[in-house]
Short mmCIF file of C-alpha atoms and ligand atoms in Angstrom, two decimals:
data_model
loop_
_atom_site.label_atom_id
_atom_site.label_comp_id
_atom_site.label_asym_id
_atom_site.label_seq_id
_atom_site.Cartn_x
_atom_site.Cartn_y
_atom_site.Cartn_z
CA UNK A 1148 0.00 0.00 0.00
CA UNK A 1149 1.41 3.37 -0.96
CA UNK A 1150 2.05 5.54 2.10
CA UNK A 1151 1.04 8.63 0.09
CA UNK A 1152 -2.50 7.25 -0.06
CA UNK A 1153 -2.76 6.22 3.58
CA UNK A 1154 -5.16 8.41 5.58
CA UNK A 1155 -3.72 10.84 8.11
CA UNK A 1156 -5.25 12.80 10.96
CA UNK A 1157 -4.50 16.48 11.62
CA UNK A 1158 -6.03 17.39 14.96
CA UNK A 1159 -9.51 15.87 14.64
CA UNK A 1160 -9.58 16.02 10.86
CA UNK A 1161 -8.92 12.82 8.94
CA UNK A 1162 -7.67 13.20 5.38
CA UNK A 1163 -8.05 10.46 2.78
CA UNK A 1164 -4.42 10.76 1.71
CA UNK A 1165 -1.26 12.82 2.24
CA UNK A 1166 -1.54 15.14 -0.74
CA UNK A 1167 -2.09 18.78 0.28
CA UNK A 1168 -3.04 21.39 -2.28
CA UNK A 1169 -0.95 24.38 -1.21
CA UNK A 1170 -2.43 27.88 -1.18
CA UNK A 1171 -2.20 29.73 -4.48
CA UNK A 1172 -3.11 33.40 -4.93
CA UNK A 1173 -5.25 33.95 -8.00
CA UNK A 1174 -5.35 37.78 -8.07
CA UNK A 1175 -8.95 37.53 -9.22
CA UNK A 1176 -10.93 39.02 -6.35
CA UNK A 1177 -12.83 42.30 -6.36
CA UNK A 1178 -12.38 44.40 -3.22
CA UNK A 1179 -11.45 41.21 -1.39
CA UNK A 1180 -14.51 39.35 -2.63
CA UNK A 1181 -14.06 35.97 -4.32
CA UNK A 1182 -15.49 35.82 -7.84
CA UNK A 1183 -16.69 33.07 -10.16
CA UNK A 1184 -13.01 32.51 -11.06
CA UNK A 1185 -12.59 31.07 -7.58
CA UNK A 1186 -15.64 28.85 -7.95
CA UNK A 1187 -14.18 27.43 -11.14
CA UNK A 1188 -10.61 27.16 -9.88
CA UNK A 1189 -11.38 25.73 -6.43
CA UNK A 1190 -14.19 23.61 -7.85
CA UNK A 1191 -11.71 22.07 -10.26
CA UNK A 1192 -9.10 21.38 -7.57
CA UNK A 1193 -11.80 19.92 -5.32
CA UNK A 1194 -12.23 17.19 -7.96
CA UNK A 1195 -8.53 16.32 -7.91
CA UNK A 1196 -8.58 13.52 -5.33
CA UNK A 1197 -6.13 15.33 -3.00
CA UNK A 1198 -6.48 14.96 0.78
CA UNK A 1199 -7.15 18.65 1.44
CA UNK A 1200 -7.48 21.87 -0.51
CA UNK A 1201 -6.07 25.11 0.90
CA UNK A 1202 -7.68 28.40 -0.11
CA UNK A 1203 -5.15 31.02 -1.24
CA UNK A 1204 -3.59 33.61 1.09
CA UNK A 1205 -6.64 35.44 2.38
CA UNK A 1206 -6.08 38.86 3.85
CA UNK A 1207 -7.46 39.59 7.30
CA UNK A 1208 -7.55 43.35 6.55
CA UNK A 1209 -7.61 45.33 3.29
CA UNK A 1210 -4.06 46.66 3.74
CA UNK A 1211 -2.88 43.09 4.36
CA UNK A 1212 -3.51 42.07 0.75
CA UNK A 1213 -0.47 41.44 -1.43
CA UNK A 1214 -2.33 43.09 -4.31
CA UNK A 1215 -5.63 44.89 -4.66
CA UNK A 1216 -6.98 41.73 -6.39
CA UNK A 1217 -6.35 39.42 -3.42
CA UNK A 1218 -9.06 37.57 -1.55
CA UNK A 1219 -10.03 38.89 1.87
CA UNK A 1220 -12.18 37.83 4.79
CA UNK A 1221 -12.62 41.01 6.80
CA UNK A 1222 -16.29 41.97 6.52
CA UNK A 1223 -19.73 40.65 5.69
CA UNK A 1224 -19.29 41.26 1.95
CA UNK A 1225 -16.09 39.23 1.69
CA UNK A 1226 -17.61 36.52 3.88
CA UNK A 1227 -20.74 36.32 1.73
CA UNK A 1228 -18.70 36.11 -1.49
CA UNK A 1229 -16.56 33.31 -0.10
CA UNK A 1230 -19.66 31.55 1.20
CA UNK A 1231 -21.16 31.56 -2.26
CA UNK A 1232 -18.02 30.01 -3.78
CA UNK A 1233 -17.82 27.40 -1.04
CA UNK A 1234 -21.45 26.48 -1.51
CA UNK A 1235 -20.77 25.80 -5.18
CA UNK A 1236 -17.57 23.82 -4.50
CA UNK A 1237 -19.13 21.77 -1.69
CA UNK A 1238 -22.19 20.92 -3.69
CA UNK A 1239 -19.99 18.64 -5.78
CA UNK A 1240 -17.14 17.68 -3.46
CA UNK A 1241 -16.60 16.68 0.16
CA UNK A 1242 -12.86 17.33 0.09
CA UNK A 1243 -11.80 19.06 3.34
CA UNK A 1244 -11.08 22.75 2.79
CA UNK A 1245 -8.50 24.80 4.69
CA UNK A 1246 -7.93 28.53 4.40
CA UNK A 1247 -4.65 30.36 4.62
CA UNK A 1248 -5.09 33.55 6.65
CA UNK A 1249 -2.42 36.17 6.17
CA UNK A 1250 -1.24 39.73 6.18
CA UNK A 1251 1.36 40.84 3.61
CA UNK A 1252 2.91 43.60 5.75
CA UNK A 1253 5.61 45.44 3.78
CA UNK A 1254 5.04 43.18 0.74
CA UNK A 1255 1.49 44.50 0.29
CA UNK A 1256 0.23 47.05 -2.24
CA UNK A 1257 1.60 45.43 -5.40
CA UNK A 1258 0.43 45.01 -8.98
CA UNK A 1259 -0.76 41.60 -10.16
CA UNK A 1260 2.17 39.36 -11.16
CA UNK A 1261 1.16 39.45 -14.82
CA UNK A 1262 1.20 43.26 -14.64
CA UNK A 1263 4.77 43.19 -13.34
CA UNK A 1264 4.07 42.62 -9.65
CA UNK A 1265 5.92 45.75 -8.48
CA UNK A 1266 4.96 47.86 -5.49
CA UNK A 1267 2.21 50.42 -6.09
CA UNK A 1268 2.87 53.74 -4.34
CA UNK A 1269 0.43 54.71 -1.58
CA UNK A 1270 -0.91 57.70 -3.52
CA UNK A 1271 -1.39 55.78 -6.81
CA UNK A 1272 -4.53 53.93 -7.85
CA UNK A 1273 -4.80 50.53 -6.09
CA UNK A 1274 -1.94 51.37 -3.74
CA UNK A 1275 -1.77 52.01 0.02
CA UNK A 1276 0.67 52.62 2.84
CA UNK A 1277 2.14 49.34 4.06
CA UNK A 1278 3.01 48.34 7.64
CA UNK A 1279 5.64 46.02 9.10
CA UNK A 1280 7.66 45.12 12.17
CA UNK A 1281 10.15 47.91 11.35
CA UNK A 1282 10.26 50.71 8.79
CA UNK A 1283 12.51 48.77 6.41
CA UNK A 1284 11.29 48.31 2.82
CA UNK A 1285 11.58 44.94 1.06
CA UNK A 1286 13.54 46.56 -1.79
CA UNK A 1287 15.66 49.65 -1.13
CA UNK A 1288 13.86 51.83 -3.69
CA UNK A 1289 10.38 51.01 -2.37
CA UNK A 1290 8.15 53.15 -0.20
CA UNK A 1291 9.03 52.13 3.36
CA UNK A 1292 6.43 50.49 5.59
CA UNK A 1293 5.29 52.10 8.81
CA UNK A 1294 6.47 50.24 11.91
CA UNK A 1295 3.43 48.96 13.80
CA UNK A 1296 2.81 50.28 17.30
CA UNK A 1297 1.13 48.21 20.02
CA UNK A 1298 -2.35 49.36 19.00
CA UNK A 1299 -1.59 48.34 15.39
CA UNK A 1300 -0.41 44.91 16.50
CA UNK A 1301 -3.53 44.38 18.59
CA UNK A 1302 -5.71 45.46 15.67
CA UNK A 1303 -4.05 42.94 13.30
CA UNK A 1304 -4.12 40.15 15.88
CA UNK A 1305 -7.83 40.78 16.37
CA UNK A 1306 -8.35 40.83 12.60
CA UNK A 1307 -6.80 37.36 12.37
CA UNK A 1308 -9.17 36.14 15.08
CA UNK A 1309 -12.15 37.79 13.42
CA UNK A 1310 -11.30 36.17 10.06
CA UNK A 1311 -10.96 32.80 11.80
CA UNK A 1312 -14.47 33.26 13.26
CA UNK A 1313 -15.80 34.07 9.79
CA UNK A 1314 -14.01 30.99 8.39
CA UNK A 1315 -15.63 28.88 11.10
CA UNK A 1316 -19.03 30.30 10.19
CA UNK A 1317 -18.40 29.25 6.60
CA UNK A 1318 -17.73 25.69 7.78
CA UNK A 1319 -14.07 25.76 6.73
CA UNK A 1320 -12.31 22.69 8.09
CA UNK A 1321 -8.91 24.10 9.06
CA UNK A 1322 -6.99 27.36 9.28
CA UNK A 1323 -3.42 27.71 8.11
CA UNK A 1324 -1.74 30.87 9.41
CA UNK A 1325 0.65 32.38 6.88
CA UNK A 1326 3.97 32.74 8.65
CA UNK A 1327 6.07 32.25 5.49
CA UNK A 1328 7.41 33.90 2.34
CA UNK A 1329 8.39 37.23 3.84
CA UNK A 1330 4.89 38.37 4.75
CA UNK A 1331 3.99 40.13 7.98
CA UNK A 1332 4.48 37.31 10.52
CA UNK A 1333 7.74 36.29 8.86
CA UNK A 1334 8.78 39.98 8.97
CA UNK A 1335 8.48 39.70 12.76
CA UNK A 1336 10.33 36.37 12.91
CA UNK A 1337 13.37 37.30 10.84
CA UNK A 1338 16.13 39.43 12.36
CA UNK A 1339 16.69 40.91 8.89
CA UNK A 1340 13.30 42.64 8.81
CA UNK A 1341 12.63 43.00 12.54
CA UNK A 1342 14.82 45.66 14.15
CA UNK A 1343 12.41 46.51 16.95
CA UNK A 1344 13.73 47.42 20.34
CA UNK A 1345 10.55 46.61 22.28
CA UNK A 1346 9.36 43.19 23.47
CA UNK A 1347 8.57 42.18 19.85
CA UNK A 1348 12.15 42.44 18.59
CA UNK A 1349 15.69 41.35 19.41
CA UNK A 1350 15.82 37.87 20.91
CA UNK A 1351 14.20 34.88 19.21
CA UNK A 1352 11.64 34.78 22.00
CA UNK A 1353 10.72 38.41 21.29
CA UNK A 1354 10.59 37.96 17.51
CA UNK A 1355 8.27 34.96 17.93
CA UNK A 1356 6.00 36.90 20.30
CA UNK A 1357 3.65 38.51 17.76
CA UNK A 1358 3.27 35.41 15.53
CA UNK A 1359 2.51 33.37 18.67
CA UNK A 1360 -0.02 35.98 19.84
CA UNK A 1361 -1.69 35.70 16.45
CA UNK A 1362 -1.67 31.90 16.70
CA UNK A 1363 -3.21 32.04 20.20
CA UNK A 1364 -5.91 34.46 19.06
CA UNK A 1365 -6.80 32.34 16.02
CA UNK A 1366 -6.76 29.16 18.10
CA UNK A 1367 -9.15 30.73 20.60
CA UNK A 1368 -11.46 32.01 17.84
CA UNK A 1369 -11.64 28.86 15.71
CA UNK A 1370 -13.67 25.86 16.97
CA UNK A 1371 -11.55 23.81 19.38
CA UNK A 1372 -12.25 20.57 17.47
CA UNK A 1373 -10.87 21.98 14.20
CA UNK A 1374 -7.16 22.26 13.37
CA UNK A 1375 -5.15 25.46 13.29
CA UNK A 1376 -1.82 25.04 11.50
CA UNK A 1377 1.13 27.24 10.54
CA UNK A 1378 3.07 27.75 7.31
CA UNK A 1379 6.65 28.94 7.69
CA UNK A 1380 9.76 29.59 5.71
CA UNK A 1381 12.36 27.16 7.05
CA UNK A 1382 15.14 29.60 6.16
CA UNK A 1383 15.65 33.03 4.59
CA UNK A 1384 18.55 31.59 2.57
CA UNK A 1385 20.55 34.62 3.76
CA UNK A 1386 23.45 34.58 6.22
CA UNK A 1387 22.31 36.00 9.56
CA UNK A 1388 18.62 35.61 8.74
CA UNK A 1389 15.85 33.28 9.92
CA UNK A 1390 17.16 29.72 9.77
CA UNK A 1391 16.23 26.12 10.39
CA UNK A 1392 17.22 26.16 14.08
CA UNK A 1393 14.84 29.06 14.72
CA UNK A 1394 12.22 27.32 12.59
CA UNK A 1395 12.47 24.28 14.84
CA UNK A 1396 12.21 26.44 17.97
CA UNK A 1397 9.10 28.11 16.55
CA UNK A 1398 7.62 24.68 15.76
CA UNK A 1399 8.17 23.55 19.35
CA UNK A 1400 6.55 26.69 20.73
CA UNK A 1401 3.55 26.18 18.46
CA UNK A 1402 3.29 22.49 19.21
CA UNK A 1403 3.16 23.29 22.93
CA UNK A 1404 0.16 25.51 22.13
CA UNK A 1405 -1.69 22.79 20.24
CA UNK A 1406 -0.72 23.63 16.67
CA UNK A 1407 -2.04 20.78 14.50
CA UNK A 1408 0.48 20.79 11.63
CA UNK A 1409 3.48 22.73 10.30
CA UNK A 1410 4.00 23.41 6.61
CA UNK A 1411 7.65 24.08 5.78
CA UNK A 1412 8.39 26.27 2.77
CA UNK A 1413 11.29 28.76 2.52
CA UNK A 1414 12.50 32.17 1.42
CA UNK A 1415 10.65 35.30 0.35
CA UNK A 1416 11.94 37.64 3.06
CA UNK A 1417 15.06 39.12 1.55
CA UNK A 1418 15.94 39.97 -2.04
CA UNK A 1419 19.48 38.69 -1.40
CA UNK A 1420 18.28 35.10 -0.97
CA UNK A 1421 20.24 32.37 -2.76
CA UNK A 1422 17.86 29.45 -3.15
CA UNK A 1423 19.25 26.11 -4.37
CA UNK A 1424 16.14 25.42 -6.43
CA UNK A 1425 15.67 21.83 -7.58
CA UNK A 1426 13.49 18.80 -6.88
CA UNK A 1427 12.91 18.36 -3.10
CA UNK A 1428 14.94 21.50 -2.33
CA UNK A 1429 12.91 22.28 0.79
CA UNK A 1430 12.43 18.69 1.97
CA UNK A 1431 15.55 18.66 4.22
CA UNK A 1432 14.04 21.61 6.11
CA UNK A 1433 10.83 19.66 6.72
CA UNK A 1434 12.83 16.63 7.83
CA UNK A 1435 14.77 18.68 10.41
CA UNK A 1436 11.50 19.90 11.92
CA UNK A 1437 9.94 16.45 11.82
CA UNK A 1438 12.84 15.05 13.85
CA UNK A 1439 12.05 17.57 16.61
CA UNK A 1440 8.25 17.56 16.89
CA UNK A 1441 5.40 15.10 16.72
CA UNK A 1442 2.75 17.18 14.94
CA UNK A 1443 2.44 16.33 11.23
CA UNK A 1444 4.92 18.16 8.99
CA UNK A 1445 4.27 19.04 5.37
CA UNK A 1446 7.06 19.32 2.78
CA UNK A 1447 6.56 21.39 -0.37
CA UNK A 1448 8.49 22.68 -3.35
CA UNK A 1449 9.16 21.10 -6.74
CA UNK A 1450 7.56 17.81 -5.83
CA UNK A 1451 6.38 16.71 -9.24
CA UNK A 1452 6.55 12.90 -9.51
CA UNK A 1453 4.43 10.27 -7.74
CA UNK A 1454 7.46 8.15 -6.79
CA UNK A 1455 9.20 11.26 -5.46
CA UNK A 1456 6.20 12.13 -3.29
CA UNK A 1457 5.88 8.53 -2.10
CA UNK A 1458 9.57 8.41 -1.13
CA UNK A 1459 9.23 11.59 0.96
CA UNK A 1460 6.40 10.24 3.08
CA UNK A 1461 7.52 6.59 3.06
CA UNK A 1462 10.99 7.42 4.37
CA UNK A 1463 9.57 9.76 6.99
CA UNK A 1464 11.06 13.00 5.68
CA UNK A 1465 7.60 14.51 6.03
CA UNK A 1466 4.09 13.32 6.86
CA UNK A 1467 2.45 14.98 3.86
CA UNK A 1468 3.48 16.70 0.66
CA UNK A 1469 2.23 20.01 -0.67
CA UNK A 1470 1.68 20.75 -4.35
CA UNK A 1471 1.21 24.11 -6.04
CA UNK A 1472 2.48 24.48 -9.62
CA UNK A 1473 2.35 20.72 -10.14
CA UNK A 1474 -1.37 20.54 -9.46
CA UNK A 1475 -2.11 23.78 -11.30
CA UNK A 1476 -0.47 22.27 -14.36
CA UNK A 1477 -2.20 18.94 -13.89
CA UNK A 1478 -5.26 19.12 -11.62
CA UNK A 1479 -5.66 15.33 -11.88
CA UNK A 1480 -2.16 14.74 -10.50
CA UNK A 1481 -3.51 12.75 -7.52
CA UNK A 1482 -5.33 10.41 -9.95
CA UNK A 1483 -2.13 9.83 -11.89
CA UNK A 1484 -0.19 9.32 -8.66
CA UNK A 1485 -2.75 6.78 -7.42
CA UNK A 1486 -2.53 4.95 -10.74
CA UNK A 1487 1.28 4.94 -10.68
CA UNK A 1488 1.44 3.76 -7.06
CA UNK A 1489 -1.36 1.16 -7.26
CA UNK A 1490 -3.67 3.08 -4.92
CA UNK A 1491 -7.29 4.19 -5.19
CA UNK A 1492 -8.68 7.72 -5.30
CA UNK A 1493 -12.13 9.27 -4.96
CA UNK A 1494 -13.67 10.46 -8.20
CA UNK A 1495 -16.99 12.14 -8.77
CA UNK A 1496 -19.62 9.87 -10.35
CA UNK A 1497 -19.70 12.18 -13.37
CA UNK A 1498 -16.07 11.21 -14.06
CA UNK A 1499 -16.14 7.47 -13.42
CA UNK A 1500 -16.36 6.55 -17.08
CA UNK A 1501 -12.90 7.91 -17.78
CA UNK A 1502 -11.16 5.30 -15.63
CA UNK A 1503 -8.51 3.73 -17.86
CA UNK A 1504 -9.03 -0.01 -18.41
CA UNK A 1505 -5.54 -0.83 -17.19
CA UNK A 1506 -6.32 0.75 -13.82
CA UNK A 1507 -9.69 -0.88 -13.32
CA UNK A 1508 -9.71 -0.41 -9.50
CA UNK A 1509 -8.42 3.16 -9.49
CA UNK A 1510 -11.60 5.04 -8.69
CA UNK A 1511 -13.74 4.95 -5.59
CA UNK A 1512 -17.00 6.80 -6.12
CA UNK A 1513 -17.10 10.08 -4.21
C1 FMN B 1916 0.30 30.78 -8.62
C2 FMN B 1916 0.90 30.62 -7.25
C3 FMN B 1916 0.34 31.27 -6.17
C4 FMN B 1916 0.86 31.11 -4.88
N1 FMN B 1916 0.23 31.69 -3.81
C5 FMN B 1916 0.61 31.37 -2.56
C6 FMN B 1916 -0.16 31.75 -1.44
O1 FMN B 1916 -1.25 32.32 -1.56
N2 FMN B 1916 0.31 31.44 -0.20
C7 FMN B 1916 1.48 30.75 -0.01
O2 FMN B 1916 1.86 30.49 1.12
N3 FMN B 1916 2.21 30.33 -1.07
C8 FMN B 1916 1.78 30.60 -2.33
N4 FMN B 1916 2.48 30.09 -3.39
C9 FMN B 1916 3.60 29.17 -3.14
C10 FMN B 1916 3.11 27.72 -3.20
O3 FMN B 1916 2.12 27.46 -2.23
C11 FMN B 1916 4.25 26.71 -3.05
O4 FMN B 1916 4.80 26.80 -1.76
C12 FMN B 1916 5.37 26.91 -4.07
O5 FMN B 1916 4.87 27.22 -5.36
C13 FMN B 1916 6.27 25.67 -4.17
O6 FMN B 1916 5.52 24.52 -4.51
P1 FMN B 1916 5.47 23.97 -6.04
O7 FMN B 1916 6.89 23.70 -6.45
O8 FMN B 1916 4.63 22.71 -5.96
O9 FMN B 1916 4.86 25.03 -6.87
C14 FMN B 1916 1.99 30.29 -4.69
C15 FMN B 1916 2.58 29.67 -5.79
C16 FMN B 1916 2.04 29.81 -7.05
C17 FMN B 1916 2.68 29.06 -8.20
#
């Protein structure tokens, strides 16, 4: 039996297999409201046979969006729009759905990637003043963020909790807090972007303080029987930055607070990063964390082949694997993986007739 297709439990949530669809921004929202693009896109991925589907980075406040076209969950309008999409997706799929809640901090206020992705100035159309741990811009030429004061931190922490309550109302199965890729919580974690001199900066304990406060607030706001998880960058790939040892310490602190899973990505904080991109390039980071904690750990990054994914979970480098580009390119990747590994996968009754003859036991009716 392929390990990749063995069920796994995160908190109280049992997944049919170990394939996680990673969050993927679509830059297709209107004032934070999901559109029919999201119904189509998420509806498609919900037919993929993966164990869980993660909704893209969803901003907890308007200024926390990466771009003006990002999804949000900060008021009744954004909640209603997401509810409508979820109703459509769930009508045809029972795949568990997680949401990534985030705040972009100094990396907010950008153009869509296909429009260049650069920062939009606060006084230009679709731009706004960004905030961060310190007043250091991501790129030297960019408009600098405002350093958050205590009232600002409390407001953002409360916005995370409020979004988690809205997610719960929408019946979302799990929350993933975005602590990765150089966005706000990572800006607090990394000594490269956090130069604060108060209790939120300096020592590792201080730099972890705000992300842990956000975790605690989300955990308290989201139903106790549903998992709250964290996504992190396992390293900044910059000398003197956030690294794997600190990532492990953060994992331990979260685990002690009941965190249900830890998704290990990397980079995104500093333009000087040197990433050794290649198949499995982030897997060693996940393995280091997994050796130190007992909550499930997810590895992600250029995992493209079924045998590769199987080897990662079978050898215990990670408990689950995350897919982004791979599953965008081929939304039936889990079907192909099940076929290649001799496993079975759920398929909607509308699709059963496409089961290839050579894999006659591939599909289980959803
Ligand atoms: C189109 C696209 C959008 C993404 N949006 C997000 C996001 O919203 N949140 C996040 O944490 N990572 C995001 N990522 C990163 C992926 O989740 C993933 O970590 C990364 O692409 C590496 O996995 P892959 O090699 O399977 O693509 C995005 C990646 C892509 C390709």
